[in-house]
XYZ file of C-alpha atoms in Angstrom:
677
model
C -98.302 40.955 2.425
C -101.706 39.931 1.506
C -105.169 41.684 1.818
C -108.409 39.584 0.834
C -111.410 41.328 0.747
C -115.196 39.975 -0.590
C -118.177 37.274 -0.507
C -116.328 34.384 -2.573
C -119.935 32.564 -2.354
C -122.081 34.614 -4.708
C -125.033 34.798 -2.048
C -128.349 35.412 -3.886
C -128.250 33.456 -6.738
C -125.848 35.698 -8.388
C -123.604 32.744 -9.999
C -120.673 33.940 -11.740
C -120.743 37.010 -12.284
C -121.941 38.246 -9.247
C -118.690 36.280 -7.305
C -116.565 37.609 -9.838
C -118.145 41.237 -9.023
C -117.270 40.680 -5.221
C -114.088 40.055 -5.129
C -110.874 42.400 -4.215
C -107.330 40.749 -3.978
C -104.565 42.689 -3.009
C -100.639 42.026 -2.432
C -97.569 43.924 -1.756
C -93.956 42.487 -1.656
C -91.320 43.958 -0.977
C -88.058 41.533 -2.027
C -83.960 42.421 -1.726
C -81.181 40.459 -2.281
C -77.484 40.680 -2.487
C -74.623 38.372 -3.555
C -70.863 38.309 -3.742
C -68.473 36.246 -6.525
C -65.117 36.239 -7.283
C -63.917 36.490 -11.083
C -61.279 34.462 -11.777
C -59.309 34.374 -15.064
C -56.694 31.741 -16.502
C -53.886 33.893 -15.524
C -53.085 33.951 -11.421
C -53.420 37.265 -10.105
C -55.809 38.495 -12.152
C -58.335 38.241 -10.106
C -61.577 39.859 -9.608
C -64.771 41.022 -7.189
C -68.468 41.671 -8.498
C -70.987 42.806 -5.902
C -74.848 43.105 -6.626
C -77.634 44.301 -4.712
C -80.988 44.267 -5.987
C -84.504 45.504 -5.299
C -87.843 44.430 -6.044
C -91.408 45.877 -4.993
C -94.618 44.474 -6.647
C -97.800 45.716 -6.092
C -100.830 43.618 -7.993
C -104.626 44.775 -7.145
C -107.228 42.356 -8.572
C -110.864 43.092 -8.184
C -114.415 42.200 -9.916
C -116.206 45.479 -11.137
C -119.441 46.176 -14.449
C -119.205 42.179 -15.223
C -115.341 42.603 -15.658
C -111.990 41.018 -13.977
C -109.669 44.008 -13.224
C -106.284 43.215 -12.290
C -103.499 46.313 -11.905
C -99.886 45.885 -11.245
C -97.500 48.369 -10.303
C -93.546 46.904 -10.321
C -90.043 48.900 -8.732
C -86.751 47.310 -10.005
C -83.129 48.805 -8.517
C -80.837 46.812 -9.591
C -76.863 47.948 -8.355
C -73.916 45.925 -10.012
C -69.867 46.980 -9.416
C -66.900 44.774 -10.643
C -63.126 45.233 -9.295
C -59.807 43.622 -10.981
C -56.736 43.707 -8.235
C -55.248 46.652 -9.861
C -58.057 49.326 -9.229
C -57.003 52.542 -7.425
C -53.780 50.541 -5.741
C -51.057 49.770 -8.899
C -51.059 51.604 -12.057
C -49.807 48.504 -14.220
C -49.644 50.495 -17.821
C -47.577 53.134 -15.827
C -45.344 51.048 -14.782
C -44.185 49.079 -17.521
C -43.859 52.353 -19.685
C -46.941 52.705 -21.548
C -47.917 56.013 -22.478
C -51.192 58.021 -23.496
C -53.185 54.926 -21.820
C -56.124 55.990 -18.974
C -54.336 57.610 -15.968
C -57.686 57.226 -13.838
C -57.319 54.774 -10.791
C -60.878 53.532 -12.159
C -59.211 51.847 -14.976
C -56.090 50.385 -13.899
C -54.847 47.178 -14.728
C -53.226 44.892 -16.761
C -53.409 45.773 -20.515
C -54.638 43.204 -22.825
C -52.325 41.022 -24.466
C -53.795 38.969 -27.629
C -51.801 36.226 -29.241
C -52.755 33.646 -32.264
C -50.905 30.328 -30.588
C -52.074 30.754 -26.866
C -54.355 31.814 -24.537
C -55.071 35.822 -24.818
C -54.235 37.672 -21.012
C -57.234 39.969 -20.181
C -57.319 41.477 -17.107
C -61.009 41.868 -15.183
C -62.953 45.243 -16.484
C -63.793 47.564 -14.277
C -67.460 48.635 -14.221
C -69.994 50.424 -12.135
C -73.699 50.250 -13.201
C -77.608 50.938 -12.585
C -80.697 49.788 -13.754
C -83.663 50.720 -12.783
C -87.550 50.092 -13.861
C -90.465 51.356 -13.138
C -93.392 49.686 -14.953
C -97.731 49.995 -14.942
C -99.956 46.622 -16.407
C -103.021 46.382 -16.116
C -105.094 44.621 -17.869
C -109.510 43.114 -18.218
C -111.309 40.415 -18.571
C -115.079 39.554 -19.847
C -116.941 36.406 -20.443
C -119.757 36.846 -22.586
C -122.108 33.739 -24.715
C -118.937 31.757 -26.304
C -116.293 34.667 -26.034
C -113.841 34.968 -23.518
C -111.489 38.502 -24.082
C -108.863 39.823 -22.874
C -107.580 43.124 -23.366
C -104.690 45.381 -20.876
C -101.322 47.124 -21.636
C -97.906 48.117 -19.859
C -95.963 51.265 -19.245
C -92.039 50.927 -18.213
C -89.752 53.652 -17.440
C -86.506 52.859 -18.090
C -83.191 54.404 -16.187
C -79.296 52.632 -16.917
C -76.077 54.364 -15.220
C -72.985 52.517 -16.387
C -69.594 53.446 -16.151
C -67.435 50.426 -18.341
C -64.108 50.930 -19.990
C -63.472 48.253 -22.733
C -60.012 49.155 -23.136
C -58.729 51.642 -21.484
C -55.099 50.601 -20.808
C -55.121 49.173 -24.583
C -55.278 46.423 -26.104
C -51.559 44.991 -28.079
C -52.750 42.532 -30.424
C -48.868 39.767 -31.816
C -48.948 38.182 -35.175
C -45.604 37.505 -35.637
C -45.404 39.929 -38.020
C -41.929 41.113 -37.178
C -39.915 38.208 -36.763
C -39.708 36.311 -39.560
C -41.528 35.804 -43.115
C -44.122 33.716 -44.147
C -47.540 33.956 -45.983
C -49.137 37.168 -44.294
C -50.848 34.875 -42.205
C -48.545 33.230 -40.034
C -45.495 35.348 -40.420
C -42.766 34.139 -37.550
C -43.481 33.729 -33.857
C -45.945 36.039 -32.030
C -44.549 35.199 -28.715
C -41.225 36.348 -30.071
C -42.985 40.187 -31.508
C -44.277 40.686 -27.688
C -40.495 39.779 -26.009
C -39.735 42.610 -28.404
C -42.356 45.079 -27.747
C -44.178 45.344 -31.215
C -47.550 44.733 -31.738
C -49.264 44.599 -34.864
C -52.213 46.289 -33.663
C -52.575 48.577 -30.804
C -56.487 49.139 -29.357
C -57.412 52.148 -27.366
C -61.008 52.768 -25.619
C -61.420 54.770 -22.620
C -64.141 57.737 -20.887
C -66.586 59.653 -21.011
C -67.451 58.526 -17.338
C -70.338 57.880 -15.831
C -73.111 57.360 -18.296
C -77.430 57.988 -18.099
C -79.465 56.737 -20.297
C -83.285 57.026 -20.560
C -86.276 55.047 -22.628
C -89.702 54.074 -22.413
C -92.128 51.354 -23.183
C -95.631 50.611 -24.299
C -97.731 47.889 -24.786
C -100.896 46.837 -25.806
C -102.402 44.039 -26.578
C -106.690 41.786 -27.424
C -107.636 38.555 -27.685
C -110.711 36.175 -27.827
C -110.881 32.942 -27.431
C -113.923 32.146 -29.440
C -115.578 28.311 -28.715
C -117.339 28.584 -32.296
C -118.792 24.610 -31.140
C -118.079 21.870 -28.955
C -115.255 20.745 -30.918
C -114.004 23.997 -32.301
C -111.745 26.934 -30.667
C -110.269 29.545 -31.842
C -107.540 32.612 -30.722
C -107.877 35.544 -32.206
C -105.352 38.144 -30.528
C -103.130 40.818 -31.330
C -100.114 42.913 -29.816
C -98.489 46.163 -30.349
C -95.022 47.016 -28.664
C -92.907 50.196 -28.795
C -89.945 50.749 -26.979
C -88.052 54.283 -27.530
C -84.361 54.158 -28.538
C -82.369 55.521 -25.857
C -81.461 59.200 -24.947
C -78.210 60.011 -22.824
C -78.884 62.770 -20.123
C -75.351 64.957 -21.123
C -76.553 64.018 -25.361
C -73.425 62.312 -25.324
C -74.261 59.266 -28.050
C -72.530 59.623 -31.421
C -72.345 57.855 -34.564
C -70.461 57.384 -37.873
C -72.629 58.691 -40.940
C -71.936 56.697 -44.455
C -73.170 56.910 -47.681
C -74.902 53.929 -49.055
C -71.753 52.611 -50.435
C -69.628 53.486 -47.483
C -66.981 54.613 -49.378
C -66.793 58.092 -46.753
C -67.905 58.335 -43.293
C -68.166 61.377 -40.490
C -68.493 61.381 -37.272
C -71.934 62.900 -36.534
C -73.089 63.841 -32.527
C -76.759 63.480 -31.486
C -78.901 66.068 -32.564
C -77.120 67.101 -35.608
C -77.148 66.576 -39.375
C -74.573 64.042 -40.940
C -73.774 65.070 -44.478
C -75.753 61.502 -45.664
C -78.686 60.794 -43.259
C -79.629 64.663 -42.788
C -81.021 65.686 -39.218
C -80.522 62.721 -36.803
C -82.391 62.552 -33.403
C -81.204 62.895 -29.948
C -81.337 59.209 -29.836
C -79.371 58.756 -33.489
C -81.977 56.244 -34.187
C -85.189 56.552 -35.613
C -87.930 55.489 -33.502
C -89.196 52.054 -34.955
C -93.081 51.945 -34.231
C -94.613 49.359 -36.441
C -94.483 46.389 -34.338
C -97.508 44.834 -34.865
C -98.191 41.067 -33.677
C -101.027 39.167 -34.948
C -102.054 35.850 -32.781
C -104.090 33.193 -34.356
C -104.768 30.160 -33.120
C -107.066 26.985 -33.734
C -107.896 23.811 -31.536
C -109.693 21.406 -33.191
C -111.125 17.960 -31.320
C -111.595 15.688 -35.023
C -113.097 12.626 -32.769
C -113.463 11.133 -29.107
C -109.781 10.695 -29.441
C -108.000 12.946 -31.771
C -107.177 16.786 -31.426
C -105.689 18.706 -33.982
C -104.246 21.912 -32.918
C -102.352 25.343 -35.262
C -101.726 28.539 -35.191
C -99.450 31.858 -36.030
C -97.885 34.457 -35.046
C -95.208 37.662 -34.903
C -93.089 37.588 -32.152
C -90.702 40.495 -31.677
C -86.918 39.852 -30.345
C -85.587 41.492 -27.302
C -84.625 45.361 -28.033
C -80.815 45.873 -28.190
C -81.065 49.432 -28.250
C -79.120 49.088 -24.526
C -75.926 47.775 -25.523
C -75.988 50.356 -29.198
C -76.641 53.124 -26.985
C -73.328 51.924 -24.517
C -71.290 52.003 -27.718
C -72.317 55.265 -29.332
C -71.082 57.331 -25.857
C -67.765 55.927 -25.651
C -66.835 57.971 -29.051
C -65.110 61.274 -29.385
C -65.305 63.931 -28.929
C -66.629 62.890 -25.712
C -64.103 59.786 -25.584
C -60.711 58.649 -26.279
C -60.496 55.987 -29.042
C -57.486 54.918 -31.588
C -56.696 51.818 -33.608
C -53.108 51.844 -35.079
C -52.335 49.385 -37.388
C -48.264 48.249 -37.774
C -46.060 47.120 -40.847
C -42.752 45.453 -41.022
C -41.662 48.942 -42.635
C -43.225 50.851 -39.947
C -43.189 48.857 -36.745
C -44.962 49.944 -33.383
C -44.171 49.951 -29.651
C -46.426 49.052 -26.945
C -44.324 52.249 -25.038
C -45.352 54.592 -27.407
C -47.732 53.729 -30.163
C -50.428 55.930 -28.039
C -48.240 58.373 -26.675
C -48.755 61.058 -29.590
C -52.943 61.281 -30.521
C -54.135 60.268 -33.991
C -53.895 63.184 -36.687
C -57.000 65.889 -36.540
C -58.094 65.099 -39.949
C -58.183 60.906 -38.729
C -61.961 59.361 -37.358
C -61.375 57.716 -35.204
C -64.586 56.252 -34.168
C -64.844 52.876 -33.811
C -68.635 52.045 -33.859
C -71.392 53.420 -35.969
C -75.150 52.214 -36.915
C -77.709 52.470 -39.031
C -80.389 55.289 -37.751
C -83.102 53.181 -39.312
C -82.112 50.664 -37.643
C -85.365 47.865 -36.862
C -86.477 45.754 -34.323
C -85.884 41.937 -35.550
C -88.857 39.533 -35.283
C -89.987 36.330 -36.145
C -92.767 34.302 -37.844
C -93.984 31.217 -36.231
C -96.518 28.940 -37.066
C -97.105 25.356 -36.259
C -99.199 22.480 -36.798
C -99.818 19.552 -34.302
C -101.886 16.525 -34.028
C -102.433 14.388 -30.758
C -103.638 11.001 -30.940
C -104.954 9.062 -27.362
C -103.973 5.516 -27.678
C -105.821 4.187 -24.632
C -107.030 6.180 -21.254
C -103.003 6.423 -20.425
C -101.145 6.482 -23.700
C -101.616 9.540 -26.287
C -98.981 9.604 -29.397
C -98.212 13.098 -31.250
C -96.401 14.802 -34.034
C -95.910 18.588 -34.581
C -94.190 20.692 -37.263
C -92.931 24.004 -36.526
C -91.692 26.479 -39.165
C -90.191 29.847 -37.721
C -88.609 32.831 -40.323
C -87.213 35.655 -39.115
C -86.682 39.323 -40.680
C -84.800 42.512 -39.647
C -82.186 40.752 -37.390
C -78.948 41.918 -36.222
C -75.626 42.509 -38.472
C -72.503 43.283 -37.659
C -70.264 44.255 -40.724
C -66.561 46.070 -40.798
C -67.312 48.073 -44.189
C -63.797 49.602 -43.638
C -62.500 45.976 -44.392
C -60.619 45.844 -47.956
C -58.717 42.715 -48.741
C -55.471 43.854 -48.453
C -55.872 47.027 -46.124
C -58.166 49.562 -44.791
C -60.575 50.899 -47.887
C -61.798 54.269 -46.752
C -58.646 57.025 -45.900
C -58.544 58.830 -43.421
C -60.952 56.691 -41.272
C -60.170 53.832 -38.820
C -61.441 50.286 -38.343
C -64.992 50.393 -37.510
C -68.262 47.987 -36.541
C -71.345 48.722 -38.486
C -74.568 47.554 -36.723
C -77.720 47.340 -39.139
C -80.990 45.151 -38.689
C -81.152 43.388 -42.610
C -80.424 39.913 -41.576
C -82.631 36.888 -41.937
C -83.845 33.451 -41.064
C -85.410 30.840 -41.515
C -86.057 27.393 -39.319
C -87.958 23.943 -40.343
C -88.574 21.361 -37.353
C -90.609 18.313 -37.152
C -91.132 16.550 -33.750
C -92.605 13.109 -32.936
C -93.660 12.525 -28.565
C -94.879 9.205 -26.886
C -96.012 10.127 -23.380
C -97.673 7.712 -20.634
C -99.692 9.671 -18.226
C -99.551 8.530 -14.364
C -100.839 5.045 -13.283
C -100.071 2.462 -10.646
C -96.940 5.319 -9.580
C -95.195 5.438 -13.137
C -95.197 7.972 -15.703
C -93.369 8.916 -18.864
C -92.461 10.143 -22.105
C -90.592 10.068 -24.813
C -89.749 13.202 -28.014
C -87.741 13.159 -30.544
C -87.017 15.891 -33.363
C -85.512 16.929 -36.104
C -84.676 20.236 -37.159
C -82.641 22.356 -39.302
C -82.262 26.256 -39.169
C -80.008 28.452 -41.609
C -79.417 32.340 -40.975
C -77.186 34.990 -42.339
C -76.876 36.928 -38.732
C -73.792 36.819 -38.235
C -73.575 39.050 -34.822
C -76.023 35.794 -33.476
C -74.547 32.421 -35.582
C -70.669 33.439 -36.272
C -68.537 30.816 -33.974
C -67.080 32.956 -32.561
C -66.563 35.612 -35.341
C -69.044 38.102 -34.648
C -68.538 40.387 -37.925
C -68.995 39.224 -41.438
C -66.043 38.530 -42.937
C -66.377 39.746 -46.081
C -68.283 43.140 -46.140
C -68.518 43.084 -49.848
C -70.032 39.312 -49.970
C -72.823 39.486 -47.490
C -74.563 36.326 -49.392
C -71.232 34.443 -48.050
C -72.643 34.336 -44.576
C -75.495 32.311 -45.162
C -75.076 29.105 -43.326
C -75.862 27.226 -40.308
C -76.752 28.352 -36.871
C -74.414 28.368 -34.217
C -77.452 26.848 -32.345
C -78.335 24.385 -35.177
C -79.106 21.115 -34.009
C -79.595 18.493 -36.670
C -81.224 15.567 -34.440
C -82.369 15.703 -30.501
C -83.925 13.398 -28.013
C -85.748 13.637 -24.626
C -87.122 11.253 -22.374
C -88.701 11.854 -18.721
C -90.236 9.652 -15.983
C -91.656 10.619 -13.312
C -91.820 7.072 -9.786
C -93.848 7.037 -7.342
C -92.195 4.162 -5.177
C -94.915 1.634 -3.723
C -94.047 2.891 0.261
C -96.314 5.189 1.965
C -100.011 6.019 2.105
C -101.860 4.702 -0.572
C -99.532 2.945 -1.631
C -99.042 -0.631 -1.891
C -96.749 -1.260 1.346
C -96.019 0.498 4.278
C -99.535 2.793 3.709
C -99.682 2.677 7.531
C -98.681 5.229 10.539
C -95.205 4.763 11.836
C -91.247 5.198 12.165
C -90.348 3.475 8.846
C -92.997 4.927 6.835
C -92.001 8.677 7.508
C -88.844 7.849 6.529
C -88.865 5.504 3.225
C -92.499 6.469 2.240
C -93.527 8.427 -0.143
C -90.609 8.976 -2.340
C -90.951 10.537 -5.805
C -88.299 9.336 -7.905
C -87.913 11.720 -11.084
C -85.204 11.229 -14.045
C -84.517 13.058 -17.112
C -82.153 11.752 -20.390
C -81.367 13.344 -23.327
C -79.279 12.999 -26.652
C -78.671 16.266 -28.960
C -76.559 16.246 -32.092
C -73.335 18.787 -31.347
C -73.326 22.461 -32.127
C -71.656 23.685 -35.375
C -68.401 25.827 -35.211
C -66.668 28.219 -37.559
C -62.820 27.502 -39.346
C -60.926 30.736 -38.559
C -57.969 32.619 -38.186
C -57.002 34.326 -35.107
C -53.617 36.706 -35.217
C -53.727 37.114 -39.025
C -50.756 39.472 -40.052
C -53.035 40.403 -43.486
C -56.399 40.652 -41.491
C -54.580 42.840 -38.404
C -53.870 45.088 -41.382
C -57.472 45.580 -42.330
C -58.107 46.846 -39.108
C -59.967 43.389 -37.562
C -59.013 40.197 -35.987
C -60.452 36.941 -35.689
C -63.606 37.085 -38.572
C -61.301 35.328 -41.270
C -62.367 31.965 -41.898
C -60.261 29.617 -43.120
C -60.273 27.833 -47.290
C -61.916 24.609 -46.775
C -60.033 22.276 -48.845
C -62.974 19.894 -50.198
C -61.455 16.614 -47.910
C -63.838 15.153 -45.841
C -64.641 17.377 -42.432
C -65.985 14.009 -39.996
C -62.914 11.180 -38.877
C -64.257 7.924 -38.162
C -63.089 7.869 -35.043
C -63.277 10.878 -33.322
C -60.704 11.737 -29.881
C -59.661 14.094 -27.677
C -56.561 14.789 -29.716
C -58.441 14.673 -33.154
C -62.064 15.116 -33.184
C -62.221 16.454 -37.471
C -59.997 16.075 -39.729
C -57.496 18.861 -39.923
C -56.337 19.037 -43.403
C -59.822 19.980 -44.529
C -58.628 23.045 -44.012
C -56.160 25.849 -44.539
C -54.964 29.435 -44.240
C -55.862 31.373 -47.098
C -53.634 32.959 -49.091
C -52.517 36.673 -48.079
C -54.941 39.356 -49.417
C -57.789 37.158 -49.942
C -60.643 35.760 -47.272
C -61.396 32.359 -46.781
C -63.578 30.147 -48.755
C -65.127 28.322 -45.756
C -69.127 28.656 -44.697
C -69.694 29.734 -41.018
C -70.883 27.022 -38.983
C -69.127 23.967 -41.455
C -68.202 21.694 -38.040
C -70.256 20.007 -36.031
C -69.227 19.842 -32.487
C -69.261 17.094 -30.009
C -72.736 15.427 -28.679
C -74.242 15.760 -25.392
C -75.695 13.193 -23.403
C -77.525 13.912 -20.253
C -78.497 11.797 -17.445
C -80.260 13.828 -14.210
C -82.497 12.144 -11.501
C -83.842 13.445 -8.773
C -85.799 11.962 -5.561
C -88.225 13.976 -3.222
C -90.923 13.892 -0.904
C -92.675 16.236 1.107
C -93.789 15.738 5.252
C -97.059 17.838 6.950
C -96.765 18.336 10.667
C -98.646 20.583 12.649
C -100.910 22.420 10.894
C -99.754 23.867 7.753
C -96.145 23.672 8.236
C -94.299 20.553 6.433
C -90.359 20.380 4.980
C -89.556 18.966 2.126
C -86.514 17.291 0.965
C -85.225 16.787 -2.597
C -81.823 15.247 -3.810
C -80.761 16.063 -7.156
C -78.165 14.172 -8.904
C -77.103 15.971 -12.496
C -74.867 13.468 -14.778
C -75.934 10.646 -12.261
C -73.648 8.205 -14.395
C -70.904 10.496 -14.247
C -69.904 9.700 -18.052
C -67.450 12.532 -19.540
C -68.982 14.984 -21.810
C -66.888 16.935 -24.204
C -67.805 20.121 -24.507
C -65.988 23.007 -26.737
C -63.584 22.434 -29.757
C -60.538 24.571 -30.872
C -61.052 25.949 -34.624
C -58.418 28.299 -35.359
C -56.059 26.926 -37.393
C -53.647 28.761 -36.766
C -53.919 27.436 -32.933
C -51.518 24.675 -31.738
C -54.154 22.891 -30.548
C -56.629 23.004 -33.918
C -58.683 20.383 -33.428
C -58.278 19.331 -30.915
C -61.229 19.112 -27.996
C -60.367 21.882 -25.372
C -63.354 21.687 -22.199
C -65.006 19.256 -20.454
C -69.165 19.620 -19.848
C -69.780 19.048 -16.430
C -69.385 16.008 -13.949
C -71.811 14.324 -11.803
C -73.155 16.314 -8.714
C -75.064 15.844 -6.184
C -77.591 18.534 -4.469
C -79.491 18.246 -0.879
C -82.297 20.599 -0.341
C -84.842 20.740 1.986
C -87.339 23.785 2.367
C -89.564 24.289 5.957
C -93.066 26.210 5.775
C -94.620 27.062 8.668
């Protein structure tokens, strides 16, 4: 629904200001969507289903008053999701298998998780229920005065989330081959043989506390001034402030681990209580981060009639991870059941009885802690761009962009030592803080042709390099820092680092139809073949990096973790002259580290397969009967149907180590028709 009221002509000679003061626009929308999808796994029978319903109600009002252009919007979003597996409320698989001590709630029923190093893990779909509701109010004003165009405004949001999901309600069991052979402490014996005996080396359990209800608020405000300093120079000066509160839980069931700076001890502390090392903790566990000020500076300079120089600097804050932190804090004792048990040759574990008896009361079983002074990550971005017109249709340009990140997420396992757990009577846990950094530099060159004679397009080449020590976003599958006593070893290429990228695009108006060379008149043939536009994109990119790591190593499981141990680098060349699907890189460049040691290989040392895409589309629009129209689009992705290698296996103790294990999508064609009336 839309309503518009006002005098757009500005009668009486009032000019732009009078017209602005007489415009009122009101828009109200109601959107509803529902989707149902299947959740499939690599194992037949372990399927699930997801259902989602969403309401979106936007209200927008804009009007001119007091020489200002004012806008006000109110939004309401409500999303509800449900995921089920094939066994929930139907069959208690864990009980039928004789596994004691796991959740007996029908909501949690399903197949336990079984992890191996020599074959794919068996993982059932985890049931969940979720509700996300957001109410927001946004307002802004614009004022033109002389050479200045000023904008300012702010917004408020109320965030509500309800969640019920248990990551490990049926238990997860990791088999390493510890009990069925000798070995070097990394892969001793056969993991499948241990499974047949029902003897995992590590078993983990987590479920409860039921439905969790979280709430938070966010505020933001901004001011921006676009100042035309002269006919050739324009400045953009702005400032933005953002704040989001950490989440509270309606029943006050947030729990963390409190630790000293050297991580020599750990104590479970509930929200609002006093920790032995951090003092009084707020109901959110996290102290609010109120220092999120973001300046924005920009410059545009027309050096001459054909050359334009642009530059800028700004700070952007990362998406706030408070929701995921709150969910982890809520799934902890005493409100939830958690337990991680590690076996040894002298004390083997039994799948059936490992959880039958609760851990000793003197043992801390919490699996997650967070720095109460956690800060939101941010990046500083600066850029310089030079564009030159060669003639009426051709332009060239060059851009440099630098990005420096700070206070980025870092996930650690501080209870892990070279040969086992470091803190007595404390089970393995993950610690989240915000001490990581990153740096990226990118240079690009481009050539573009504006539309002339029915053809336009351009080519861009980018050379870039990105480094970070934020293992949680760049671990190549290993999201926890390998050695908590040597965090400097985490500094390496970012997981998204692509050294070379080339992209090209084109648009071609076929010479048939109105105002074109052929078939410009009316007629059936004109309606069929006339007015078509062909668009295409071609892109090439270097491969993403991967980390050589160990999964299911018995020495790593002894320390309470799995999959974060990196390989030893032997010094041999990593690349091979002729990569194949069976041997993409030199596997002899990596080896298993000795028992009780960490691997010396850096993160993301292996460069994966390159990617090449060529997509083409054809489209046209036909108008009939007033404002009614039909648009037709034919889209072909990977139009040449070129085989594209996807992921590679970089798990050293995997039977497919060094091989290409997935392919990117082959050719697909879509036909899209839209009718407007």
